[in-house]
Tab-separated table of C-alpha atoms and ligand atoms in Angstrom:
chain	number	residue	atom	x	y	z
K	1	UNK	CA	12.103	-13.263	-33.278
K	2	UNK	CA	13.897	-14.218	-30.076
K	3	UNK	CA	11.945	-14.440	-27.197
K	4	UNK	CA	12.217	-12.382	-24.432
K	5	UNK	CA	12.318	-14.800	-21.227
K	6	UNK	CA	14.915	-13.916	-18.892
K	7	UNK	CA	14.336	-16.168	-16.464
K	8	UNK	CA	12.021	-18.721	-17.758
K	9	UNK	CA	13.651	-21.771	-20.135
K	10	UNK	CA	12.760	-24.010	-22.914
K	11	UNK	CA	13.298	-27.556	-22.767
K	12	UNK	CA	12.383	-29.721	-25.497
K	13	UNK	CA	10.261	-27.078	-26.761
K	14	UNK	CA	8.383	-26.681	-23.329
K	15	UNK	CA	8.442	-23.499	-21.272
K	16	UNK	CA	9.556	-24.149	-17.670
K	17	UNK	CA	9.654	-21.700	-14.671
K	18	UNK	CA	13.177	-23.488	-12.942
K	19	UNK	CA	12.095	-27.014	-13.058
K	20	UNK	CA	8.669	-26.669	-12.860
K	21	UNK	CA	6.513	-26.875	-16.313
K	22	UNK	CA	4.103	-24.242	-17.050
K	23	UNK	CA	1.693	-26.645	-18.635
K	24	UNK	CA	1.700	-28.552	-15.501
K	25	UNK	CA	0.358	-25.436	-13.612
K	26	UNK	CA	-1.991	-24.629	-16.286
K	27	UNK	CA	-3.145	-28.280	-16.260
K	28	UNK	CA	-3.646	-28.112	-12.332
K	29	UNK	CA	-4.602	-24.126	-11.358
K	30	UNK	CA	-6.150	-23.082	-14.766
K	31	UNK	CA	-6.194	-20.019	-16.769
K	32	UNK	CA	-5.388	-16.962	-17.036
K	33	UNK	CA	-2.900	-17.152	-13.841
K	34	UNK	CA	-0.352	-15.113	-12.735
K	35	UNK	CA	3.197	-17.687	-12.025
K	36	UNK	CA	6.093	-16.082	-10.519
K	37	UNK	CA	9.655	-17.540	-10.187
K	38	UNK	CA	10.892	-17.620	-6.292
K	39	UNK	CA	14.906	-18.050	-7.820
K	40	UNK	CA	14.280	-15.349	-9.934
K	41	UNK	CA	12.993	-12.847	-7.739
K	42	UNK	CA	15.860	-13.864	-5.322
K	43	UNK	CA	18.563	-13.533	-8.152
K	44	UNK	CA	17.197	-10.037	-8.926
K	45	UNK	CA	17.144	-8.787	-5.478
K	46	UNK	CA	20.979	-10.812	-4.515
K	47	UNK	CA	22.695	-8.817	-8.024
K	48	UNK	CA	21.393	-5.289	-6.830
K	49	UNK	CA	22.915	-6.018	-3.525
K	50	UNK	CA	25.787	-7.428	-4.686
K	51	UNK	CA	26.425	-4.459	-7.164
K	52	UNK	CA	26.529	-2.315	-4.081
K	53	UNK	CA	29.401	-4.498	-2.471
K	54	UNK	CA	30.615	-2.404	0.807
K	55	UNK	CA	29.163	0.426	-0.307
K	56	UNK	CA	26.474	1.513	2.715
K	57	UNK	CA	23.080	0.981	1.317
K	58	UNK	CA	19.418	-0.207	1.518
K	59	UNK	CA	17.298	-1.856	-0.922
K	60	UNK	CA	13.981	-0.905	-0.463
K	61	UNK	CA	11.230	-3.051	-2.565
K	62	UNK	CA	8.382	-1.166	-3.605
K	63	UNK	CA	5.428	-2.867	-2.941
K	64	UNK	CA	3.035	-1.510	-5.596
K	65	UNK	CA	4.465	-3.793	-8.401
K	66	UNK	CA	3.759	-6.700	-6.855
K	67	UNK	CA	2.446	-6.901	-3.185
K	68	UNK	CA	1.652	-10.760	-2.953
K	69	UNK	CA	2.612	-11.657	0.840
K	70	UNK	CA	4.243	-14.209	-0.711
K	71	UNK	CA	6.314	-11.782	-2.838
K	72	UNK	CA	7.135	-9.575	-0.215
K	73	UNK	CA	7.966	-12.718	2.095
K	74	UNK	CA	10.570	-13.872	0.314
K	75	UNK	CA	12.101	-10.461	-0.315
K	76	UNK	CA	11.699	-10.085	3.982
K	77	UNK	CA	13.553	-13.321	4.060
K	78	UNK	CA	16.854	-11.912	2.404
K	79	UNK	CA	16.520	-8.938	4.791
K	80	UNK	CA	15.242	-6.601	2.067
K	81	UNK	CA	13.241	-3.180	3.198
K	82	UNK	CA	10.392	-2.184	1.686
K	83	UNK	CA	8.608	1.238	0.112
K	84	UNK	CA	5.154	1.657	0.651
K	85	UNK	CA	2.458	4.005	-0.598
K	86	UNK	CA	-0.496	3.370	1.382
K	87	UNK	CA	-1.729	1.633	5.236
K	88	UNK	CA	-2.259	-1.065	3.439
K	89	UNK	CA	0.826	-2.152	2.297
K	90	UNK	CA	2.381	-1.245	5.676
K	91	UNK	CA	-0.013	-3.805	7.026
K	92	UNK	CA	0.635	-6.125	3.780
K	93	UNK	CA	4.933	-5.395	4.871
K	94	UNK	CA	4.168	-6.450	8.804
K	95	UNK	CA	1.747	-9.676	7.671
K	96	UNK	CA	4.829	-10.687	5.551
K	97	UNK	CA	7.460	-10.624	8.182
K	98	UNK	CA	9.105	-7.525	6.513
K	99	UNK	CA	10.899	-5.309	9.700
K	100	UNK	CA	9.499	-1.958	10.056
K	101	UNK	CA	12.744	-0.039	10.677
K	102	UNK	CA	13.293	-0.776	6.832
K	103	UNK	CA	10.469	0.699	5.210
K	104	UNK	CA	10.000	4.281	4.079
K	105	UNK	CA	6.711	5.694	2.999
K	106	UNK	CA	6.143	7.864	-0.292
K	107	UNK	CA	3.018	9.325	-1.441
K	108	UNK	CA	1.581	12.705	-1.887
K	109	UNK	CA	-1.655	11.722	-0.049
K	110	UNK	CA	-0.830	10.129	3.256
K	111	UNK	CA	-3.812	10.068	5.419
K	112	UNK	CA	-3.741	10.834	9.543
K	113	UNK	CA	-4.791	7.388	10.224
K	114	UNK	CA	-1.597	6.577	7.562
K	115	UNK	CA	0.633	8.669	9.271
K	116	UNK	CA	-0.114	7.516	12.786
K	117	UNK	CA	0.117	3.819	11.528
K	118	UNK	CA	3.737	4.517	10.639
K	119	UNK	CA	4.580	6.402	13.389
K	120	UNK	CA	2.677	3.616	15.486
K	121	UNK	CA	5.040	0.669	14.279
K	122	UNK	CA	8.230	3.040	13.579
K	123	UNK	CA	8.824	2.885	10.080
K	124	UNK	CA	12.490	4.444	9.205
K	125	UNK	CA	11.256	7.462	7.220
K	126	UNK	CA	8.387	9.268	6.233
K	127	UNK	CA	9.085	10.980	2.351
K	128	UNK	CA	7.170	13.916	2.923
K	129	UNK	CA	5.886	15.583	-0.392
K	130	UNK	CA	4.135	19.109	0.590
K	131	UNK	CA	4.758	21.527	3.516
K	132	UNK	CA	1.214	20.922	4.913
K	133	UNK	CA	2.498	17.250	4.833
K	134	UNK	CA	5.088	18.344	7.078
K	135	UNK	CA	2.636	19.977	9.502
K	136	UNK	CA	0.633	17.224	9.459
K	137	UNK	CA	3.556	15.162	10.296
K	138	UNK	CA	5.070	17.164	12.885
K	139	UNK	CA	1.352	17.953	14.960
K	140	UNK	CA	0.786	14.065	15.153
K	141	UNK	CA	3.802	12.758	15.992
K	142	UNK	CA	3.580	15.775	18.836
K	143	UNK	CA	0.320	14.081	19.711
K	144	UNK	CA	2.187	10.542	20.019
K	145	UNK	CA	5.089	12.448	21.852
K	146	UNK	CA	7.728	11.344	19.305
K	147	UNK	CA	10.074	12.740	16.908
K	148	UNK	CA	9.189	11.567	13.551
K	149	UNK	CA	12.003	10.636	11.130
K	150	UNK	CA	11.399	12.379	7.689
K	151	UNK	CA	12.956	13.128	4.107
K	152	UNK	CA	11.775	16.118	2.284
K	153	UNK	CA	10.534	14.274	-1.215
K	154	UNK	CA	12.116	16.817	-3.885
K	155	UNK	CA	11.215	16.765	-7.676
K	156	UNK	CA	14.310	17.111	-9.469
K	157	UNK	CA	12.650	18.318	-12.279
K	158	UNK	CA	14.211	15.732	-14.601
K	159	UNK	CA	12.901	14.014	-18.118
K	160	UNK	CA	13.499	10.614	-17.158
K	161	UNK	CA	12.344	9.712	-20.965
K	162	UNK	CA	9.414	7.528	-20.232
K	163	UNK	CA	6.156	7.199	-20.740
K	164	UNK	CA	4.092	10.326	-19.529
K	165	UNK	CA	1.790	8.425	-17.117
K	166	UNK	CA	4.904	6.546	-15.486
K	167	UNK	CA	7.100	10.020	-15.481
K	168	UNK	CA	7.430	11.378	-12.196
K	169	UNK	CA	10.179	13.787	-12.075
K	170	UNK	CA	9.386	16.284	-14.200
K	171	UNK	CA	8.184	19.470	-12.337
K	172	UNK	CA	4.555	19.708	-13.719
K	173	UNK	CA	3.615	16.425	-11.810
K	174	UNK	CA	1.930	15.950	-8.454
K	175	UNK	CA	5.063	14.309	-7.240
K	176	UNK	CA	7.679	16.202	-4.280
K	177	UNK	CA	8.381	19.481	-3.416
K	178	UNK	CA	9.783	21.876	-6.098
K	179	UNK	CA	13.653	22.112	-5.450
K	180	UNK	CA	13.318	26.065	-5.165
K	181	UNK	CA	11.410	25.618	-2.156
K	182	UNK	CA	12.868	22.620	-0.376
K	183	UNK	CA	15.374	24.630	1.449
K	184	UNK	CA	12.604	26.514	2.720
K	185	UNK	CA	10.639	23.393	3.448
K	186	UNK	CA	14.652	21.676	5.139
K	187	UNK	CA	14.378	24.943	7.493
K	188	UNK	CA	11.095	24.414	7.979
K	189	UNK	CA	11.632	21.093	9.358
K	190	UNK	CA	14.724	21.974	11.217
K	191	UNK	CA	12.531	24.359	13.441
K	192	UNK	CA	9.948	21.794	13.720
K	193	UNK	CA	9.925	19.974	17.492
K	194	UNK	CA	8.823	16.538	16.494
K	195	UNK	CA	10.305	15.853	13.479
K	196	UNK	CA	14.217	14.503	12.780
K	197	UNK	CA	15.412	14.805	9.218
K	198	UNK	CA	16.385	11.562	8.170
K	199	UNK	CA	17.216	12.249	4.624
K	200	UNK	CA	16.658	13.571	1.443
K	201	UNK	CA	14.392	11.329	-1.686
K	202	UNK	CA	13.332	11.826	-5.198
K	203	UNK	CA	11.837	9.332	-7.792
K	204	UNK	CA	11.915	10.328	-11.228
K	205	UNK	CA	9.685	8.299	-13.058
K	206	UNK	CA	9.361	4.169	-13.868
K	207	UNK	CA	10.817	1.961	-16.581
K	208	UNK	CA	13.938	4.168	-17.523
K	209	UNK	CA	16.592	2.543	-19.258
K	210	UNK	CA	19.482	4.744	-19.240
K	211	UNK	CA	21.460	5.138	-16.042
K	212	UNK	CA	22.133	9.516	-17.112
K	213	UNK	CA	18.370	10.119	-15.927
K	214	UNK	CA	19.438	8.700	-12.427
K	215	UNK	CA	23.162	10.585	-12.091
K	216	UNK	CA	21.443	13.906	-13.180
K	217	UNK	CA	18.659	13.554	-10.391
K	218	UNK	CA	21.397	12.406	-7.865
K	219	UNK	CA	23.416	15.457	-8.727
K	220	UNK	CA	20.615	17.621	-8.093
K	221	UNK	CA	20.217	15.891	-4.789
K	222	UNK	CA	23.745	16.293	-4.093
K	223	UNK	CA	23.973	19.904	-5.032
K	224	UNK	CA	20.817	20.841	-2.760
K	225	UNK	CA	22.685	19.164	0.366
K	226	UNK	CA	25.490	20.918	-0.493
K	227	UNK	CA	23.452	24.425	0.196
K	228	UNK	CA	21.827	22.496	3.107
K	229	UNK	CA	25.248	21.992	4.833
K	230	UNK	CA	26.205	25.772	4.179
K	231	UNK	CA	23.975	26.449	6.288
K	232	UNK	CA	23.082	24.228	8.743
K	233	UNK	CA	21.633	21.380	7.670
K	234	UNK	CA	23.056	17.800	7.642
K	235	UNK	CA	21.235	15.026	5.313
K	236	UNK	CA	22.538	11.800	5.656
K	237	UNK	CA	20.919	9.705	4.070
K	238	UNK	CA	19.373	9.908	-0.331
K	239	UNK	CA	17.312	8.137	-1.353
K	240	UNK	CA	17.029	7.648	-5.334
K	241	UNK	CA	13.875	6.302	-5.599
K	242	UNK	CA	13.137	3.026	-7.836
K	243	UNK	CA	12.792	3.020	-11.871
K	244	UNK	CA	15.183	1.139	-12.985
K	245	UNK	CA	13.478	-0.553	-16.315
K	246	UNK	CA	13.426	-4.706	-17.565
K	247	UNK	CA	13.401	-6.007	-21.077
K	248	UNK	CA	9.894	-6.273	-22.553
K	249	UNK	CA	11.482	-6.293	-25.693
K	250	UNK	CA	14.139	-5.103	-27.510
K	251	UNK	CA	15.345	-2.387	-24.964
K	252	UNK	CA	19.128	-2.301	-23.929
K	253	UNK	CA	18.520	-1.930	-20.427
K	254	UNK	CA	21.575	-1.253	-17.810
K	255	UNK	CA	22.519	-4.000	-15.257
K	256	UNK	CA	22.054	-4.006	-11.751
K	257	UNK	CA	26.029	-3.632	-11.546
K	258	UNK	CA	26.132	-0.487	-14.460
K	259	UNK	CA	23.152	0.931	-12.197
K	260	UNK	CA	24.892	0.442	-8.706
K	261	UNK	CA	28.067	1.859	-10.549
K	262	UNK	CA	26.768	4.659	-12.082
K	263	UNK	CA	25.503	5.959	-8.341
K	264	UNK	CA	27.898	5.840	-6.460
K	265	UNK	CA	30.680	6.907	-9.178
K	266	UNK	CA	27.820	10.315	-9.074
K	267	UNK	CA	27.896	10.216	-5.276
K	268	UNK	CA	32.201	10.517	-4.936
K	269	UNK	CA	31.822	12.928	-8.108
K	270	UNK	CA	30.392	15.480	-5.890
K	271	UNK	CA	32.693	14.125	-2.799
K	272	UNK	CA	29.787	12.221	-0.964
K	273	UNK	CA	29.761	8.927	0.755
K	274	UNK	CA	26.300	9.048	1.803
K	275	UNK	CA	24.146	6.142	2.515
K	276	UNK	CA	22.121	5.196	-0.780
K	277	UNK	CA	18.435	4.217	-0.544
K	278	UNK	CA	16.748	2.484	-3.838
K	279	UNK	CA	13.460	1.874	-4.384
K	280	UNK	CA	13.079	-0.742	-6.929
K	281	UNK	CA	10.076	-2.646	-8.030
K	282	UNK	CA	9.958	-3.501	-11.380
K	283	UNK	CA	13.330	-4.634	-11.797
K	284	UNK	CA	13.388	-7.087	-8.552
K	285	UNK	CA	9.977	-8.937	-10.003
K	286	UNK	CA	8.874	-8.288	-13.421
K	287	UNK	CA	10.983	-10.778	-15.588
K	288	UNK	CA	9.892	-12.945	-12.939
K	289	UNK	CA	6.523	-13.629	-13.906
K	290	UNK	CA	4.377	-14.439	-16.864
K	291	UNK	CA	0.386	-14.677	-17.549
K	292	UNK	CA	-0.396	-18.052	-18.550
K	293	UNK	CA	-3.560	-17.368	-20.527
K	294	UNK	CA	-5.570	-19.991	-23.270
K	295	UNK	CA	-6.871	-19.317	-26.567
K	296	UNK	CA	-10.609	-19.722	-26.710
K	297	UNK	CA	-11.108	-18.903	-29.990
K	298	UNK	CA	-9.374	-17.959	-33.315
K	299	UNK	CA	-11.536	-15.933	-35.859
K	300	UNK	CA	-10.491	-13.536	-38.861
K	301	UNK	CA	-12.264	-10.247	-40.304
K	302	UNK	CA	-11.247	-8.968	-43.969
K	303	UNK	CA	-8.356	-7.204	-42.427
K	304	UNK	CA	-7.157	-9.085	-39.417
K	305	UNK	CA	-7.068	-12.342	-37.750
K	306	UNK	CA	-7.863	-12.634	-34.112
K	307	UNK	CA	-6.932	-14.982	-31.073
K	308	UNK	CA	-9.053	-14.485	-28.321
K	309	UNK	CA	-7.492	-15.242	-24.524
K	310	UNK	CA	-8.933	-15.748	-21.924
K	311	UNK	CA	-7.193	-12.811	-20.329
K	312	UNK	CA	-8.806	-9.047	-20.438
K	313	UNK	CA	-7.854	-5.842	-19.684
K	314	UNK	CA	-9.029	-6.629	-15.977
K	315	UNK	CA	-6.380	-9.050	-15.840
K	316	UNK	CA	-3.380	-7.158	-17.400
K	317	UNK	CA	-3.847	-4.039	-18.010
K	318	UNK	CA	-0.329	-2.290	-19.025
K	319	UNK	CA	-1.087	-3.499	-22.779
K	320	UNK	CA	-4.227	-1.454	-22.788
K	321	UNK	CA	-3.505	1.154	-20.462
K	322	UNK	CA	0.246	2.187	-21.616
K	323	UNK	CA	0.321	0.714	-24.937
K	324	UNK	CA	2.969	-1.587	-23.334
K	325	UNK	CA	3.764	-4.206	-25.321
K	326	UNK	CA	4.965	-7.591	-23.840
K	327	UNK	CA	5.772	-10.662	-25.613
K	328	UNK	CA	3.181	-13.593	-25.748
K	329	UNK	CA	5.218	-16.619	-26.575
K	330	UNK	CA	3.135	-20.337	-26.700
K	331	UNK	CA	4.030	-22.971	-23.977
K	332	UNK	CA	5.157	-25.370	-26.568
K	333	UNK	CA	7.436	-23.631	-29.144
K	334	UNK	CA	5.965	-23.686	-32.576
K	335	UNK	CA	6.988	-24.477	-36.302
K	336	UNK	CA	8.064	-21.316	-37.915
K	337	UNK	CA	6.314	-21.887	-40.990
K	338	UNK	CA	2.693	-22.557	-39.939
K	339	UNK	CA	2.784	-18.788	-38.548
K	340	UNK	CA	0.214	-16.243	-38.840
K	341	UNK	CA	-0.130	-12.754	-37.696
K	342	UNK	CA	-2.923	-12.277	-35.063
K	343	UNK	CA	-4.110	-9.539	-32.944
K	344	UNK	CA	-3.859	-11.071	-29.058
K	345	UNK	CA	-7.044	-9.602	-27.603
K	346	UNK	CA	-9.217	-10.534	-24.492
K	347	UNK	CA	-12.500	-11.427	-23.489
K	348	UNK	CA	-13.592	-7.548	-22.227
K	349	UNK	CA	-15.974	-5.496	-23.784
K	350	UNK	CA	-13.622	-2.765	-24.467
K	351	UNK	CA	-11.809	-2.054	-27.945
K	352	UNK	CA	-8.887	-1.536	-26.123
K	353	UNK	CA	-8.339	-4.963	-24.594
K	354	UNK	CA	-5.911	-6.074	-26.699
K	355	UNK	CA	-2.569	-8.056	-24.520
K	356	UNK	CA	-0.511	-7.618	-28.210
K	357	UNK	CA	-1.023	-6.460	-31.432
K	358	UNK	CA	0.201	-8.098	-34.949
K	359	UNK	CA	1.737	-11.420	-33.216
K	360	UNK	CA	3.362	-13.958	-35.108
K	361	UNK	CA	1.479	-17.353	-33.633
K	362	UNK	CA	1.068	-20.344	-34.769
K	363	UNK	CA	-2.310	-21.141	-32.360
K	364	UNK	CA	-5.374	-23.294	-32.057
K	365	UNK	CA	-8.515	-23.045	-29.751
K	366	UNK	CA	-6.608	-24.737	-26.853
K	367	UNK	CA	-3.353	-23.370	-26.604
K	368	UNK	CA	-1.722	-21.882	-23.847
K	369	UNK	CA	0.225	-18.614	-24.423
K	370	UNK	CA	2.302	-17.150	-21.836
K	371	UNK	CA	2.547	-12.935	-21.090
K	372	UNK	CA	6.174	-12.042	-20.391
K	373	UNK	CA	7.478	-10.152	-18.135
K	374	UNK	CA	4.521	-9.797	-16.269
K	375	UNK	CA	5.565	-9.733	-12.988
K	376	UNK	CA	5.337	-6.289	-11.697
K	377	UNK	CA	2.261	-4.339	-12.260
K	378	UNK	CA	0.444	-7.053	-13.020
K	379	UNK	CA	-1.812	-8.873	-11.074
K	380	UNK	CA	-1.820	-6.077	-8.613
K	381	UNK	CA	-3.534	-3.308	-10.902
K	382	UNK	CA	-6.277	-6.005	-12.381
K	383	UNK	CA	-9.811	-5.349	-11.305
K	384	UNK	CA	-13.331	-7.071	-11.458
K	385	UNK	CA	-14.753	-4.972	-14.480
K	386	UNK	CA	-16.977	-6.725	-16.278
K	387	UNK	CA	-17.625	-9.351	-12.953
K	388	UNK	CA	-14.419	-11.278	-13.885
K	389	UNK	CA	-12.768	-13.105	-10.834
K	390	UNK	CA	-9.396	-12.027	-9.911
K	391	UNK	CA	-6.897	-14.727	-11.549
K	392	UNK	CA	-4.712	-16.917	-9.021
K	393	UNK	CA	-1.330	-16.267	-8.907
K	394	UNK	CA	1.602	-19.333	-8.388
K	395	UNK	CA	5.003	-19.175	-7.053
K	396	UNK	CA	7.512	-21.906	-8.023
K	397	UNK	CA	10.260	-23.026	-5.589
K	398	UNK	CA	12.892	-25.678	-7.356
K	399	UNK	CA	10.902	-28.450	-8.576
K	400	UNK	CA	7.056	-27.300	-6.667
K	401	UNK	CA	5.134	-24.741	-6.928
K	402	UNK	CA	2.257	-23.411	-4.802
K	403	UNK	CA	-0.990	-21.818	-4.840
K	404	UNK	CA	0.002	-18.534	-3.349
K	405	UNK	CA	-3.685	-16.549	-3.873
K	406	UNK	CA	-6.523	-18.630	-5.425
K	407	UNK	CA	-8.470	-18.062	-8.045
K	408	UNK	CA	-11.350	-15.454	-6.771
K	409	UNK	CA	-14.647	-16.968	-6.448
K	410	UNK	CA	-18.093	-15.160	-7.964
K	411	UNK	CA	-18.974	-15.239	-4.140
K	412	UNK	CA	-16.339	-13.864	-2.862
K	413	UNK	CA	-16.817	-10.916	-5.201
K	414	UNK	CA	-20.398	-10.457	-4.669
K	415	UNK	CA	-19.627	-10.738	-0.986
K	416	UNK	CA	-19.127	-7.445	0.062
K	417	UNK	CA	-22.167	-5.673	-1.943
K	418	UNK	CA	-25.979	-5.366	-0.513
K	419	UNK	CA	-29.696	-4.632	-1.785
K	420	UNK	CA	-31.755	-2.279	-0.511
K	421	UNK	CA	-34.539	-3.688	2.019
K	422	UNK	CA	-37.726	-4.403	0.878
R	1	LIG	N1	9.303	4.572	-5.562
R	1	LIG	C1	8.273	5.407	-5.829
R	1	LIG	C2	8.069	6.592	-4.982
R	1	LIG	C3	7.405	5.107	-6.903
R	1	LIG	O1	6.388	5.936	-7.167
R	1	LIG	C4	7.615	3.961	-7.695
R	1	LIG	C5	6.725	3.615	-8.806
R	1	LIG	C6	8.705	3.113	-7.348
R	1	LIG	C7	9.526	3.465	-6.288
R	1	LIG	C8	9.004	1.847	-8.099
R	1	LIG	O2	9.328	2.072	-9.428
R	1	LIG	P1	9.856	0.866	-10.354
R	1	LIG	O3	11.220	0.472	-9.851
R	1	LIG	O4	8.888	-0.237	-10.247
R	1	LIG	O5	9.882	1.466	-11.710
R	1	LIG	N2	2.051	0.977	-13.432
R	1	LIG	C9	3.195	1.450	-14.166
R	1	LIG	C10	4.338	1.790	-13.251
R	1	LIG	C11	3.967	2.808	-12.185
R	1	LIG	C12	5.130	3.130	-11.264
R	1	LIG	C13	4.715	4.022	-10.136
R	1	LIG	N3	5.729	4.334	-9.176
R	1	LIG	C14	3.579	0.391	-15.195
R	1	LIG	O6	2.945	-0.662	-15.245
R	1	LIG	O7	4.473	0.601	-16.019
């Protein structure tokens, strides 16, 4: 089967990340460990904004696939903006270098201390998701004696075809205000005296690989302004939200340019030229990055044969936790013939951690096997369960690559707990 490894090459057999090999890492950081490509994350981020040519826009990476300060650094460096969920990736955005006036901030439950921390360091735009949001909003940025710049959040109420946990849009989720009352909540804001409407948003769900999903919500959008502006109300700015899927493995997912297209083509359908806001994540990182995990041992029941990793559940969990599947390809390609069909499973004490089920390997105790396409949502939902230290993660540059979080220590994890006194 052909392997799915957008940006990652064989040569010689050997997988490389540009011209770095991934044995070499393995050989030097150890396993299981997250390695990101810095070209590829830049090439992902550059086609997006190239799609958009003149076309007034803002890219804004969403943090919560992959929040590295390394990640976000380099995404800072080619003057991306960022979406954030939480204080602490505003404070993750600021350590990186990322400029506040580019970040917006999604989330159905933004704290005060949240709130005032954005208001604090003026973030663009606050996507506010409920009405008492709004009142929240409005009382402390009356309290800070500002005006604080906000899109009402709407749920389109659209089936962006995805996997239920990862679907968003649809109007039984938690997500955005129901479209029949955001013109209430628009002339809500309108009256409000420290608030400025800044735009209108929507996100419809993650890992959607049809571009129709995205056009219908933007209609929506565009529809609702149009009823804003009849009476009143100008939005000028929409915000789309992110979603836009990668190949894990067979799916015929659209380019940035089909994507970029098929927005904007919506936008003039409806006689708009508004600014367009995207909120991508998966689709600027996660073909970016593998797991570089070893086989510790092979063993075989009547039914099955088994290659236990070295990486759990704790490590990677979208195998376990979505059913995702994403290829596991060995660091040095293989002989067809010698393969066998295995059941990729982890160290965890859990029937489900399993990274892939019914593989065709060809694998010893020893071998290193690399996750693909595990670049966003990764390393940032692993935990500690079952006292397993965080894995490092690597970014390569050209021909170097560098330790950009080490490997978490037992210490370090047993650092912040305390017994009871005597
Ligand atoms: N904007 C908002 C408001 C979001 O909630 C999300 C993702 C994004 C942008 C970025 O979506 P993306 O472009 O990455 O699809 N853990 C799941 C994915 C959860 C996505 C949550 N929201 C997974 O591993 O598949």
């Amino acid at each position: 089967m052909e392997e799915v490894l957008t940006n990652f090459a064989r040569r010689d057999g050997e997988l490389y990340a540009d011209q770095v090999r991934l044995a070499d890492i393995a050989a030097e950081v150890g396993t299981p460990c997250y390695v990101y490509s810095r070209v590829a994350i830049e090439r992902n981020f550059q086609s997006l904004s190239t799609a958009f040519e003149d076309y007034p826009h803002l890219i804004c990476y969403s943090v919560k696939a992959n929040s590295n300060l390394a990640v976000l650094n380099v995404l800072a460096r080619l003057g991306s903006g960022f979406d954030i969920v939480s204080g602490g990736e505003l404070e993750r955005v600021l350590r990186a270098g990322g400029d506040p006036a580019k970040v917006v901030f999604s989330g159905v439950g933004k704290t005060k201390r949240e709130i005032e921390q954005a208001l604090e360091v003026g973030i663009r735009c606050i996507d506010v998701e409920s009405i008492a949001e709004l009142q929240r909003v409005n009382a402390l940025a009356a309290r800070a004696g500002i005006k604080a710049p906000v899109a009402i959040r709407v749920n389109p109420d659209i089936d962006a075809n995805t996997h239920p946990y990862i679907a968003t849009g649809l109007r039984q989720t938690k997500f955005g205000i129901p479209m029949a009352d955001a013109i209430a909540a628009y002339r809500l804001a309108l009256d409000m005296s420290h608030v400025a409407i800044h735009g209108i948003a929507a996100h419809i769900g993650s890992q959607i690989t049809d571009t129709t999903p995205f056009t219908e919500a933007l209609d929506r959008l565009l529809r609702l302004i149009e009823d804003l502006e009849e009476i009143g109300i100008t939005i000028e700015n929409v915000d789309i939200g992110g979603g836009l899927g990668v190949r894990y493995r067979n799916e015929q997912v659209p380019d940035s340019k089909n994507f970029v297209t098929a927005l904007i083509n919506a936008m003039h359908a409806r006689g708009f030229d508004l600014p367009l806001i995207v909120e991508p994540g998966r689709s600027i990182v996660g073909d970016a990055g593998v797991l570089l995990t070893k086989v510790e041992y092979v063993k075989s029941n009547v039914v099955k044969n088994f290659a236990v990793v070295d990486a759990g559940m704790n490590d990677l969990i979208r195998p376990a936790l979505y059913d995702a599947w994403q290829d596991i390809v060995p660091l040095v390609a293989e002989s067809e013939s010698k393969r066998n069909r295995y059941d990729v499973v982890g160290p965890v004490c859990e029937t489900a951690d399993v990274m892939g089920k019914d593989r065709e390997l060809d694998v010893v105790e020893g071998d290193i096997l690399a996750v693909c396409t595990a670049g966003a949502y990764g390393w940032v939902l692993s935990s500690n369960y079952n006292s397993r230290p965080r894995p490092p993660e690597v970014m390569v540059d050209g021909d170097q690559f560098y330790l950009i979080r080490h490997r978490e220590t037992i210490d370090e994890l047993c650092a912040a707990e305390s017994i009871l006194p005597e």
